[in-house]
Each structure stands twice: as structure tokens, then as C-alpha cells.
mmCIF file with all atom_site columns, C-alpha atoms and ligand atoms in Angstrom:
data_model
loop_
_atom_site.group_PDB
_atom_site.id
_atom_site.type_symbol
_atom_site.label_atom_id
_atom_site.label_alt_id
_atom_site.label_comp_id
_atom_site.label_asym_id
_atom_site.label_entity_id
_atom_site.label_seq_id
_atom_site.pdbx_PDB_ins_code
_atom_site.Cartn_x
_atom_site.Cartn_y
_atom_site.Cartn_z
_atom_site.occupancy
_atom_site.B_iso_or_equiv
_atom_site.pdbx_formal_charge
_atom_site.auth_seq_id
_atom_site.auth_comp_id
_atom_site.auth_asym_id
_atom_site.auth_atom_id
_atom_site.pdbx_PDB_model_num
ATOM   1   C CA . MET A 1 1   ? 136.176 172.216 23.485 1.00 0.00 ? 1   MET A CA 1
ATOM   2   C CA . SER A 1 2   ? 134.306 169.010 22.692 1.00 0.00 ? 2   SER A CA 1
ATOM   3   C CA . VAL A 1 3   ? 133.484 167.061 19.558 1.00 0.00 ? 3   VAL A CA 1
ATOM   4   C CA . LYS A 1 4   ? 130.008 165.719 18.775 1.00 0.00 ? 4   LYS A CA 1
ATOM   5   C CA . LYS A 1 5   ? 129.600 163.127 16.052 1.00 0.00 ? 5   LYS A CA 1
ATOM   6   C CA . ILE A 1 6   ? 126.678 162.913 13.666 1.00 0.00 ? 6   ILE A CA 1
ATOM   7   C CA . ALA A 1 7   ? 125.548 160.247 11.210 1.00 0.00 ? 7   ALA A CA 1
ATOM   8   C CA . ILE A 1 8   ? 123.427 161.205 8.199  1.00 0.00 ? 8   ILE A CA 1
ATOM   9   C CA . LEU A 1 9   ? 121.116 158.701 6.504  1.00 0.00 ? 9   LEU A CA 1
ATOM   10  C CA . PHE A 1 10  ? 119.734 159.484 3.044  1.00 0.00 ? 10  PHE A CA 1
ATOM   11  C CA . SER A 1 11  ? 118.172 157.743 0.045  1.00 0.00 ? 11  SER A CA 1
ATOM   12  C CA . GLY A 1 12  ? 118.279 159.972 -3.019 1.00 0.00 ? 12  GLY A CA 1
ATOM   13  C CA . ASN A 1 13  ? 119.012 163.483 -4.191 1.00 0.00 ? 13  ASN A CA 1
ATOM   14  C CA . GLY A 1 14  ? 120.797 164.512 -1.000 1.00 0.00 ? 14  GLY A CA 1
ATOM   15  C CA . SER A 1 15  ? 120.337 168.288 -1.147 1.00 0.00 ? 15  SER A CA 1
ATOM   16  C CA . ASN A 1 16  ? 119.700 168.354 2.604  1.00 0.00 ? 16  ASN A CA 1
ATOM   17  C CA . LEU A 1 17  ? 122.730 166.175 3.186  1.00 0.00 ? 17  LEU A CA 1
ATOM   18  C CA . GLU A 1 18  ? 124.889 168.648 1.222  1.00 0.00 ? 18  GLU A CA 1
ATOM   19  C CA . ASN A 1 19  ? 123.370 171.568 3.091  1.00 0.00 ? 19  ASN A CA 1
ATOM   20  C CA . ILE A 1 20  ? 124.217 169.995 6.465  1.00 0.00 ? 20  ILE A CA 1
ATOM   21  C CA . LEU A 1 21  ? 127.764 169.214 5.360  1.00 0.00 ? 21  LEU A CA 1
ATOM   22  C CA . GLU A 1 22  ? 128.212 172.826 4.227  1.00 0.00 ? 22  GLU A CA 1
ATOM   23  C CA . LYS A 1 23  ? 126.769 174.415 7.335  1.00 0.00 ? 23  LYS A CA 1
ATOM   24  C CA . VAL A 1 24  ? 127.729 172.194 10.270 1.00 0.00 ? 24  VAL A CA 1
ATOM   25  C CA . HIS A 1 25  ? 130.383 169.615 9.350  1.00 0.00 ? 25  HIS A CA 1
ATOM   26  C CA . ASN A 1 26  ? 133.743 170.453 10.988 1.00 0.00 ? 26  ASN A CA 1
ATOM   27  C CA . LYS A 1 27  ? 132.314 173.701 12.344 1.00 0.00 ? 27  LYS A CA 1
ATOM   28  C CA . THR A 1 28  ? 132.354 174.849 15.960 1.00 0.00 ? 28  THR A CA 1
ATOM   29  C CA . PHE A 1 29  ? 129.333 176.264 17.782 1.00 0.00 ? 29  PHE A CA 1
ATOM   30  C CA . ASN A 1 30  ? 129.419 177.357 21.403 1.00 0.00 ? 30  ASN A CA 1
ATOM   31  C CA . GLY A 1 31  ? 132.666 175.399 21.914 1.00 0.00 ? 31  GLY A CA 1
ATOM   32  C CA . VAL A 1 32  ? 131.304 172.200 20.327 1.00 0.00 ? 32  VAL A CA 1
ATOM   33  C CA . THR A 1 33  ? 132.749 170.937 17.046 1.00 0.00 ? 33  THR A CA 1
ATOM   34  C CA . ILE A 1 34  ? 130.274 168.920 14.999 1.00 0.00 ? 34  ILE A CA 1
ATOM   35  C CA . LYS A 1 35  ? 131.745 166.172 12.831 1.00 0.00 ? 35  LYS A CA 1
ATOM   36  C CA . CYS A 1 36  ? 129.925 164.030 10.324 1.00 0.00 ? 36  CYS A CA 1
ATOM   37  C CA . ASP A 1 37  ? 131.504 160.650 11.012 1.00 0.00 ? 37  ASP A CA 1
ATOM   38  C CA . LEU A 1 38  ? 129.130 158.341 9.163  1.00 0.00 ? 38  LEU A CA 1
ATOM   39  C CA . LEU A 1 39  ? 127.037 158.534 6.000  1.00 0.00 ? 39  LEU A CA 1
ATOM   40  C CA . ILE A 1 40  ? 124.655 155.708 5.178  1.00 0.00 ? 40  ILE A CA 1
ATOM   41  C CA . CYS A 1 41  ? 122.556 155.332 2.042  1.00 0.00 ? 41  CYS A CA 1
ATOM   42  C CA . ASN A 1 42  ? 120.202 152.479 1.187  1.00 0.00 ? 42  ASN A CA 1
ATOM   43  C CA . ASN A 1 43  ? 120.201 153.237 -2.557 1.00 0.00 ? 43  ASN A CA 1
ATOM   44  C CA . PRO A 1 44  ? 123.416 152.565 -4.517 1.00 0.00 ? 44  PRO A CA 1
ATOM   45  C CA . ASP A 1 45  ? 122.341 155.037 -7.271 1.00 0.00 ? 45  ASP A CA 1
ATOM   46  C CA . ALA A 1 46  ? 121.565 157.977 -5.000 1.00 0.00 ? 46  ALA A CA 1
ATOM   47  C CA . PHE A 1 47  ? 122.938 161.314 -6.231 1.00 0.00 ? 47  PHE A CA 1
ATOM   48  C CA . GLY A 1 48  ? 123.750 162.236 -2.627 1.00 0.00 ? 48  GLY A CA 1
ATOM   49  C CA . ILE A 1 49  ? 126.711 159.836 -2.767 1.00 0.00 ? 49  ILE A CA 1
ATOM   50  C CA . GLN A 1 50  ? 128.385 162.151 -5.340 1.00 0.00 ? 50  GLN A CA 1
ATOM   51  C CA . ARG A 1 51  ? 127.560 165.228 -3.260 1.00 0.00 ? 51  ARG A CA 1
ATOM   52  C CA . ALA A 1 52  ? 129.301 163.679 -0.221 1.00 0.00 ? 52  ALA A CA 1
ATOM   53  C CA . LYS A 1 53  ? 132.455 163.011 -2.266 1.00 0.00 ? 53  LYS A CA 1
ATOM   54  C CA . LYS A 1 54  ? 132.897 166.768 -2.757 1.00 0.00 ? 54  LYS A CA 1
ATOM   55  C CA . PHE A 1 55  ? 133.503 166.940 0.994  1.00 0.00 ? 55  PHE A CA 1
ATOM   56  C CA . GLY A 1 56  ? 135.901 163.997 0.889  1.00 0.00 ? 56  GLY A CA 1
ATOM   57  C CA . LEU A 1 57  ? 133.325 161.788 2.598  1.00 0.00 ? 57  LEU A CA 1
ATOM   58  C CA . LYS A 1 58  ? 132.589 158.185 1.739  1.00 0.00 ? 58  LYS A CA 1
ATOM   59  C CA . THR A 1 59  ? 129.091 156.780 1.972  1.00 0.00 ? 59  THR A CA 1
ATOM   60  C CA . VAL A 1 60  ? 128.434 153.331 3.362  1.00 0.00 ? 60  VAL A CA 1
ATOM   61  C CA . ILE A 1 61  ? 125.841 151.680 1.133  1.00 0.00 ? 61  ILE A CA 1
ATOM   62  C CA . ILE A 1 62  ? 123.469 149.367 2.940  1.00 0.00 ? 62  ILE A CA 1
ATOM   63  C CA . ASN A 1 63  ? 121.021 148.173 0.343  1.00 0.00 ? 63  ASN A CA 1
ATOM   64  C CA . HIS A 1 64  ? 117.759 147.227 2.075  1.00 0.00 ? 64  HIS A CA 1
ATOM   65  C CA . LYS A 1 65  ? 117.009 144.772 -0.752 1.00 0.00 ? 65  LYS A CA 1
ATOM   66  C CA . GLU A 1 66  ? 119.808 142.543 0.490  1.00 0.00 ? 66  GLU A CA 1
ATOM   67  C CA . PHE A 1 67  ? 118.109 141.944 3.842  1.00 0.00 ? 67  PHE A CA 1
ATOM   68  C CA . LYS A 1 68  ? 115.360 139.436 4.565  1.00 0.00 ? 68  LYS A CA 1
ATOM   69  C CA . THR A 1 69  ? 113.450 141.588 7.031  1.00 0.00 ? 69  THR A CA 1
ATOM   70  C CA . ARG A 1 70  ? 113.191 145.252 8.040  1.00 0.00 ? 70  ARG A CA 1
ATOM   71  C CA . GLU A 1 71  ? 114.555 144.229 11.435 1.00 0.00 ? 71  GLU A CA 1
ATOM   72  C CA . ASP A 1 72  ? 117.705 142.715 9.915  1.00 0.00 ? 72  ASP A CA 1
ATOM   73  C CA . PHE A 1 73  ? 118.299 145.890 7.903  1.00 0.00 ? 73  PHE A CA 1
ATOM   74  C CA . ASP A 1 74  ? 117.738 148.061 10.981 1.00 0.00 ? 74  ASP A CA 1
ATOM   75  C CA . ALA A 1 75  ? 120.103 145.907 13.070 1.00 0.00 ? 75  ALA A CA 1
ATOM   76  C CA . LYS A 1 76  ? 122.857 146.577 10.524 1.00 0.00 ? 76  LYS A CA 1
ATOM   77  C CA . LEU A 1 77  ? 122.241 150.341 10.723 1.00 0.00 ? 77  LEU A CA 1
ATOM   78  C CA . VAL A 1 78  ? 122.259 150.206 14.526 1.00 0.00 ? 78  VAL A CA 1
ATOM   79  C CA . SER A 1 79  ? 125.552 148.317 14.685 1.00 0.00 ? 79  SER A CA 1
ATOM   80  C CA . LEU A 1 80  ? 127.293 150.803 12.354 1.00 0.00 ? 80  LEU A CA 1
ATOM   81  C CA . ILE A 1 81  ? 125.957 153.805 14.278 1.00 0.00 ? 81  ILE A CA 1
ATOM   82  C CA . GLN A 1 82  ? 126.856 152.332 17.668 1.00 0.00 ? 82  GLN A CA 1
ATOM   83  C CA . GLU A 1 83  ? 130.314 151.241 16.520 1.00 0.00 ? 83  GLU A CA 1
ATOM   84  C CA . LYS A 1 84  ? 131.118 154.857 15.619 1.00 0.00 ? 84  LYS A CA 1
ATOM   85  C CA . LYS A 1 85  ? 129.714 156.174 18.914 1.00 0.00 ? 85  LYS A CA 1
ATOM   86  C CA . ILE A 1 86  ? 127.518 158.669 17.106 1.00 0.00 ? 86  ILE A CA 1
ATOM   87  C CA . ASP A 1 87  ? 125.870 161.351 19.270 1.00 0.00 ? 87  ASP A CA 1
ATOM   88  C CA . LEU A 1 88  ? 122.994 162.193 16.916 1.00 0.00 ? 88  LEU A CA 1
ATOM   89  C CA . THR A 1 89  ? 121.667 160.497 13.792 1.00 0.00 ? 89  THR A CA 1
ATOM   90  C CA . ILE A 1 90  ? 119.937 162.580 11.141 1.00 0.00 ? 90  ILE A CA 1
ATOM   91  C CA . LEU A 1 91  ? 117.436 161.241 8.641  1.00 0.00 ? 91  LEU A CA 1
ATOM   92  C CA . ALA A 1 92  ? 117.650 163.605 5.678  1.00 0.00 ? 92  ALA A CA 1
ATOM   93  C CA . GLY A 1 93  ? 115.453 162.205 2.935  1.00 0.00 ? 93  GLY A CA 1
ATOM   94  C CA . PHE A 1 94  ? 115.862 158.643 4.213  1.00 0.00 ? 94  PHE A CA 1
ATOM   95  C CA . MET A 1 95  ? 112.915 156.819 2.710  1.00 0.00 ? 95  MET A CA 1
ATOM   96  C CA . ARG A 1 96  ? 112.690 153.704 4.854  1.00 0.00 ? 96  ARG A CA 1
ATOM   97  C CA . ILE A 1 97  ? 110.230 152.849 7.600  1.00 0.00 ? 97  ILE A CA 1
ATOM   98  C CA . LEU A 1 98  ? 112.186 152.010 10.741 1.00 0.00 ? 98  LEU A CA 1
ATOM   99  C CA . THR A 1 99  ? 111.306 149.326 13.280 1.00 0.00 ? 99  THR A CA 1
ATOM   100 C CA . PRO A 1 100 ? 111.781 149.370 17.070 1.00 0.00 ? 100 PRO A CA 1
ATOM   101 C CA . VAL A 1 101 ? 115.136 147.640 16.494 1.00 0.00 ? 101 VAL A CA 1
ATOM   102 C CA . PHE A 1 102 ? 116.292 151.069 15.294 1.00 0.00 ? 102 PHE A CA 1
ATOM   103 C CA . THR A 1 103 ? 114.036 153.471 17.200 1.00 0.00 ? 103 THR A CA 1
ATOM   104 C CA . LYS A 1 104 ? 114.659 151.932 20.621 1.00 0.00 ? 104 LYS A CA 1
ATOM   105 C CA . ASN A 1 105 ? 118.439 152.026 20.217 1.00 0.00 ? 105 ASN A CA 1
ATOM   106 C CA . ILE A 1 106 ? 119.291 155.169 18.275 1.00 0.00 ? 106 ILE A CA 1
ATOM   107 C CA . LYS A 1 107 ? 118.724 158.839 19.071 1.00 0.00 ? 107 LYS A CA 1
ATOM   108 C CA . ALA A 1 108 ? 117.638 160.192 15.712 1.00 0.00 ? 108 ALA A CA 1
ATOM   109 C CA . ILE A 1 109 ? 115.807 163.149 14.185 1.00 0.00 ? 109 ILE A CA 1
ATOM   110 C CA . ASN A 1 110 ? 113.841 163.312 10.937 1.00 0.00 ? 110 ASN A CA 1
ATOM   111 C CA . LEU A 1 111 ? 113.060 166.122 8.525  1.00 0.00 ? 111 LEU A CA 1
ATOM   112 C CA . HIS A 1 112 ? 109.521 166.156 7.139  1.00 0.00 ? 112 HIS A CA 1
ATOM   113 C CA . PRO A 1 113 ? 108.099 168.535 4.500  1.00 0.00 ? 113 PRO A CA 1
ATOM   114 C CA . SER A 1 114 ? 104.821 169.444 6.239  1.00 0.00 ? 114 SER A CA 1
ATOM   115 C CA . ILE A 1 115 ? 103.447 170.941 9.420  1.00 0.00 ? 115 ILE A CA 1
ATOM   116 C CA . LEU A 1 116 ? 103.142 167.695 11.355 1.00 0.00 ? 116 LEU A CA 1
ATOM   117 C CA . PRO A 1 117 ? 100.971 166.034 12.510 1.00 0.00 ? 117 PRO A CA 1
ATOM   118 C CA . ILE A 1 118 ? 99.207  166.958 9.258  1.00 0.00 ? 118 ILE A CA 1
ATOM   119 C CA . PHE A 1 119 ? 100.274 165.203 6.038  1.00 0.00 ? 119 PHE A CA 1
ATOM   120 C CA . LYS A 1 120 ? 102.381 162.365 7.384  1.00 0.00 ? 120 LYS A CA 1
ATOM   121 C CA . GLY A 1 121 ? 103.946 159.972 4.879  1.00 0.00 ? 121 GLY A CA 1
ATOM   122 C CA . GLY A 1 122 ? 105.672 160.138 1.530  1.00 0.00 ? 122 GLY A CA 1
ATOM   123 C CA . ASN A 1 123 ? 103.354 162.551 -0.349 1.00 0.00 ? 123 ASN A CA 1
ATOM   124 C CA . ALA A 1 124 ? 103.373 165.441 2.088  1.00 0.00 ? 124 ALA A CA 1
ATOM   125 C CA . ILE A 1 125 ? 104.370 168.145 -0.401 1.00 0.00 ? 125 ILE A CA 1
ATOM   126 C CA . LYS A 1 126 ? 101.635 167.344 -2.939 1.00 0.00 ? 126 LYS A CA 1
ATOM   127 C CA . GLU A 1 127 ? 98.993  166.657 -0.309 1.00 0.00 ? 127 GLU A CA 1
ATOM   128 C CA . SER A 1 128 ? 99.654  169.894 1.535  1.00 0.00 ? 128 SER A CA 1
ATOM   129 C CA . PHE A 1 129 ? 99.692  171.851 -1.734 1.00 0.00 ? 129 PHE A CA 1
ATOM   130 C CA . ASN A 1 130 ? 96.381  170.313 -2.821 1.00 0.00 ? 130 ASN A CA 1
ATOM   131 C CA . SER A 1 131 ? 94.737  171.013 0.536  1.00 0.00 ? 131 SER A CA 1
ATOM   132 C CA . ASP A 1 132 ? 92.846  174.131 1.581  1.00 0.00 ? 132 ASP A CA 1
ATOM   133 C CA . MET A 1 133 ? 95.615  175.100 3.984  1.00 0.00 ? 133 MET A CA 1
ATOM   134 C CA . LEU A 1 134 ? 96.757  178.702 3.696  1.00 0.00 ? 134 LEU A CA 1
ATOM   135 C CA . VAL A 1 135 ? 100.134 177.862 5.219  1.00 0.00 ? 135 VAL A CA 1
ATOM   136 C CA . GLY A 1 136 ? 102.682 175.195 4.419  1.00 0.00 ? 136 GLY A CA 1
ATOM   137 C CA . GLY A 1 137 ? 105.806 174.263 6.299  1.00 0.00 ? 137 GLY A CA 1
ATOM   138 C CA . VAL A 1 138 ? 108.418 171.836 7.536  1.00 0.00 ? 138 VAL A CA 1
ATOM   139 C CA . SER A 1 139 ? 109.009 169.896 10.750 1.00 0.00 ? 139 SER A CA 1
ATOM   140 C CA . VAL A 1 140 ? 111.900 168.253 12.533 1.00 0.00 ? 140 VAL A CA 1
ATOM   141 C CA . HIS A 1 141 ? 110.995 165.590 15.083 1.00 0.00 ? 141 HIS A CA 1
ATOM   142 C CA . PHE A 1 142 ? 112.586 162.792 17.072 1.00 0.00 ? 142 PHE A CA 1
ATOM   143 C CA . VAL A 1 143 ? 112.269 159.427 15.374 1.00 0.00 ? 143 VAL A CA 1
ATOM   144 C CA . SER A 1 144 ? 109.852 157.055 17.084 1.00 0.00 ? 144 SER A CA 1
ATOM   145 C CA . GLU A 1 145 ? 108.115 153.820 16.142 1.00 0.00 ? 145 GLU A CA 1
ATOM   146 C CA . GLU A 1 146 ? 105.253 155.793 14.628 1.00 0.00 ? 146 GLU A CA 1
ATOM   147 C CA . LEU A 1 147 ? 106.013 157.033 11.107 1.00 0.00 ? 147 LEU A CA 1
ATOM   148 C CA . ASP A 1 148 ? 106.506 160.839 11.197 1.00 0.00 ? 148 ASP A CA 1
ATOM   149 C CA . GLY A 1 149 ? 105.034 160.720 14.690 1.00 0.00 ? 149 GLY A CA 1
ATOM   150 C CA . GLY A 1 150 ? 107.818 161.385 17.226 1.00 0.00 ? 150 GLY A CA 1
ATOM   151 C CA . LYS A 1 151 ? 108.085 164.442 19.474 1.00 0.00 ? 151 LYS A CA 1
ATOM   152 C CA . LEU A 1 152 ? 108.340 167.694 17.522 1.00 0.00 ? 152 LEU A CA 1
ATOM   153 C CA . ILE A 1 153 ? 111.508 169.760 17.963 1.00 0.00 ? 153 ILE A CA 1
ATOM   154 C CA . ASN A 1 154 ? 111.154 172.619 15.454 1.00 0.00 ? 154 ASN A CA 1
ATOM   155 C CA . GLN A 1 155 ? 108.724 173.848 12.795 1.00 0.00 ? 155 GLN A CA 1
ATOM   156 C CA . LEU A 1 156 ? 108.820 176.655 10.227 1.00 0.00 ? 156 LEU A CA 1
ATOM   157 C CA . VAL A 1 157 ? 105.914 177.861 8.109  1.00 0.00 ? 157 VAL A CA 1
ATOM   158 C CA . PHE A 1 158 ? 105.188 180.063 5.088  1.00 0.00 ? 158 PHE A CA 1
ATOM   159 C CA . TYR A 1 159 ? 102.014 181.639 3.732  1.00 0.00 ? 159 TYR A CA 1
ATOM   160 C CA . ARG A 1 160 ? 100.346 180.492 0.524  1.00 0.00 ? 160 ARG A CA 1
ATOM   161 C CA . LYS A 1 161 ? 100.403 183.294 -2.018 1.00 0.00 ? 161 LYS A CA 1
ATOM   162 C CA . LYS A 1 162 ? 97.444  183.654 -4.386 1.00 0.00 ? 162 LYS A CA 1
ATOM   163 C CA . GLY A 1 163 ? 97.844  181.402 -7.426 1.00 0.00 ? 163 GLY A CA 1
ATOM   164 C CA . MET A 1 164 ? 100.982 179.712 -6.070 1.00 0.00 ? 164 MET A CA 1
ATOM   165 C CA . SER A 1 165 ? 102.131 176.773 -8.237 1.00 0.00 ? 165 SER A CA 1
ATOM   166 C CA . LEU A 1 166 ? 103.234 173.391 -6.920 1.00 0.00 ? 166 LEU A CA 1
ATOM   167 C CA . GLU A 1 167 ? 106.797 174.272 -7.953 1.00 0.00 ? 167 GLU A CA 1
ATOM   168 C CA . GLU A 1 168 ? 106.722 177.476 -5.912 1.00 0.00 ? 168 GLU A CA 1
ATOM   169 C CA . TRP A 1 169 ? 105.201 175.592 -2.964 1.00 0.00 ? 169 TRP A CA 1
ATOM   170 C CA . GLU A 1 170 ? 107.981 173.030 -3.150 1.00 0.00 ? 170 GLU A CA 1
ATOM   171 C CA . GLU A 1 171 ? 110.641 175.727 -3.460 1.00 0.00 ? 171 GLU A CA 1
ATOM   172 C CA . ASN A 1 172 ? 109.367 177.373 -0.265 1.00 0.00 ? 172 ASN A CA 1
ATOM   173 C CA . ILE A 1 173 ? 109.498 174.036 1.523  1.00 0.00 ? 173 ILE A CA 1
ATOM   174 C CA . HIS A 1 174 ? 113.068 173.308 0.478  1.00 0.00 ? 174 HIS A CA 1
ATOM   175 C CA . LYS A 1 175 ? 114.207 176.793 1.471  1.00 0.00 ? 175 LYS A CA 1
ATOM   176 C CA . LEU A 1 176 ? 112.824 176.228 4.975  1.00 0.00 ? 176 LEU A CA 1
ATOM   177 C CA . GLU A 1 177 ? 114.311 172.729 5.124  1.00 0.00 ? 177 GLU A CA 1
ATOM   178 C CA . TYR A 1 178 ? 117.775 174.174 4.483  1.00 0.00 ? 178 TYR A CA 1
ATOM   179 C CA . GLU A 1 179 ? 117.207 176.520 7.411  1.00 0.00 ? 179 GLU A CA 1
ATOM   180 C CA . ILE A 1 180 ? 115.548 174.241 9.954  1.00 0.00 ? 180 ILE A CA 1
ATOM   181 C CA . LEU A 1 181 ? 117.737 171.149 9.849  1.00 0.00 ? 181 LEU A CA 1
ATOM   182 C CA . PRO A 1 182 ? 121.179 172.720 10.509 1.00 0.00 ? 182 PRO A CA 1
ATOM   183 C CA . LYS A 1 183 ? 119.572 174.977 13.123 1.00 0.00 ? 183 LYS A CA 1
ATOM   184 C CA . THR A 1 184 ? 118.083 171.983 14.950 1.00 0.00 ? 184 THR A CA 1
ATOM   185 C CA . ILE A 1 185 ? 121.321 169.984 14.837 1.00 0.00 ? 185 ILE A CA 1
ATOM   186 C CA . ILE A 1 186 ? 123.268 172.915 16.284 1.00 0.00 ? 186 ILE A CA 1
ATOM   187 C CA . GLU A 1 187 ? 120.640 173.533 18.977 1.00 0.00 ? 187 GLU A CA 1
ATOM   188 C CA . LEU A 1 188 ? 120.580 169.876 20.055 1.00 0.00 ? 188 LEU A CA 1
ATOM   189 C CA . LEU A 1 189 ? 124.333 169.353 20.068 1.00 0.00 ? 189 LEU A CA 1
ATOM   190 C CA . ALA A 1 190 ? 125.738 172.700 21.150 1.00 0.00 ? 190 ALA A CA 1
ATOM   191 C CA . PHE A 1 191 ? 123.024 174.534 23.058 1.00 0.00 ? 191 PHE A CA 1
ATOM   192 C CA . SER A 1 192 ? 121.241 171.948 25.180 1.00 0.00 ? 192 SER A CA 1
ATOM   193 C CA . ASN A 1 193 ? 122.487 169.672 27.920 1.00 0.00 ? 193 ASN A CA 1
HETATM 194 C C1 . GRF B 2 .   ? 112.948 166.406 1.627  1.00 0.00 ? 1   GRF B C1 1
HETATM 195 O O1 . GRF B 2 .   ? 111.844 167.126 1.126  1.00 0.00 ? 1   GRF B O1 1
HETATM 196 C C2 . GRF B 2 .   ? 112.639 165.833 2.987  1.00 0.00 ? 1   GRF B C2 1
HETATM 197 O O2 . GRF B 2 .   ? 111.792 166.636 3.750  1.00 0.00 ? 1   GRF B O2 1
HETATM 198 C C3 . GRF B 2 .   ? 111.952 164.543 2.630  1.00 0.00 ? 1   GRF B C3 1
HETATM 199 O O3 . GRF B 2 .   ? 112.662 164.059 1.514  1.00 0.00 ? 1   GRF B O3 1
HETATM 200 C C4 . GRF B 2 .   ? 113.209 165.162 0.779  1.00 0.00 ? 1   GRF B C4 1
HETATM 201 C C5 . GRF B 2 .   ? 114.682 164.883 0.594  1.00 0.00 ? 1   GRF B C5 1
HETATM 202 O O4 . GRF B 2 .   ? 115.302 165.745 -0.315 1.00 0.00 ? 1   GRF B O4 1
HETATM 203 N N1 . GRF B 2 .   ? 111.936 163.661 3.769  1.00 0.00 ? 1   GRF B N1 1
HETATM 204 P P1 . GRF B 2 .   ? 116.884 165.699 -0.506 1.00 0.00 ? 1   GRF B P1 1
HETATM 205 O O5 . GRF B 2 .   ? 117.255 164.251 -0.835 1.00 0.00 ? 1   GRF B O5 1
HETATM 206 O O6 . GRF B 2 .   ? 117.522 166.145 0.760  1.00 0.00 ? 1   GRF B O6 1
HETATM 207 O O7 . GRF B 2 .   ? 117.193 166.616 -1.651 1.00 0.00 ? 1   GRF B O7 1
#
């Protein structure tokens, strides 16, 4: 049996963080136990910090506002992640653009609420809802220097029902997010070499 360590980075609500902790933290898949060994948040008021406490986990707060440059902030993240010898870093609602200081040194995946490469960026849910697309969906991809642009790992989609509201659209997206992210983490850590 082996242990694989994950770090989760988040910025706000943290529903995906909680979902990962529920479904994969301290659980064994195919002989591999996945442990969340590091939680980092850039926003001291994020609700996710409270969610993590329910699992007895402390969040390290690295406030980006206290750093002069993006690179300095990224270097701090990299040193924490490397110090803990993390196998896979997960961006779950982490709302910061990362520089090569991070992307060249850390193996990380990101969750995005659209069928990439369409609707990159921070307004993906609204933009996809307001489009003519008859399907919506979610993507998980490796983190690269290009925002929401790294190699795709998994995608899930749903059909637009007639007269669907933005709230229903968003609900469908979150439902798929709670499915795709744990599934991808387990696949990468326990079912691939
Ligand atoms: C999710 O929709 C995710 O796809 C996007 O940010 C949102 C985070 O939600 N990147 P939560 O903080 O996990 O509730």
C-alpha cells in the first residue's frame, strides 16, 4: 500500500474542497491512500476555511495582497508545496492567475465550469448560459502558463433543457463538478503510472 499526498488551493466558498475531502481524503483506491496534506487559501475570509475545520484540517493563508509581484506570491506557494512533497496539487476555485514560477515547478490540475477551450476565464458559467450552446459542462485540465489552457484530462456535459434558468444551469454545472474532480484525482493517483 502507498500514500499519495494532495494539496488543495481555493479562494472562496469551497464546496469543491469539501467534496474532495469527503470523497478522497484518507480513503484508499486500488491500494493507494490519498491524503490531503496541505490546504492553501489566498483569501482570509473564505468560507472554505470553515469547511476544512470540520475535517480537522488547518488552512494556510497566503494573502496575495501581501506580495509585491505575482512571482513572489507563486514562489511562496511553490516552496510550501515542495516542502510537503505533494504528489498532486488541485486548484478548486482558486482565483489567481499563476506564473511560470508556479506552472514550471508544480504538477497541478484545475477545475473549470465550461467545456474548454470554450469560455475560458472567470465568467464561464454566465457566458456559456448566455450562448447558443445546447450543451454545457465542466473540464479538468493540467495547469499550464496559459489561463485555462493546459492539456485536458476529463470533461462532462449536460443538455440544455427548454427554458432552463441560469440557476438550473449553474446547478447542473456544480453537480458535474462534484463528480469530475474526485474521479480525476483518483484516476491520476491510483490508476495511472
Ligand atoms: C467552481 O465553479 C469552479 O469550477 C470555479 O470556481 C467555482 C468554485 O466553487 N473555478 P467552490 O468554491 O468550490 O464552491
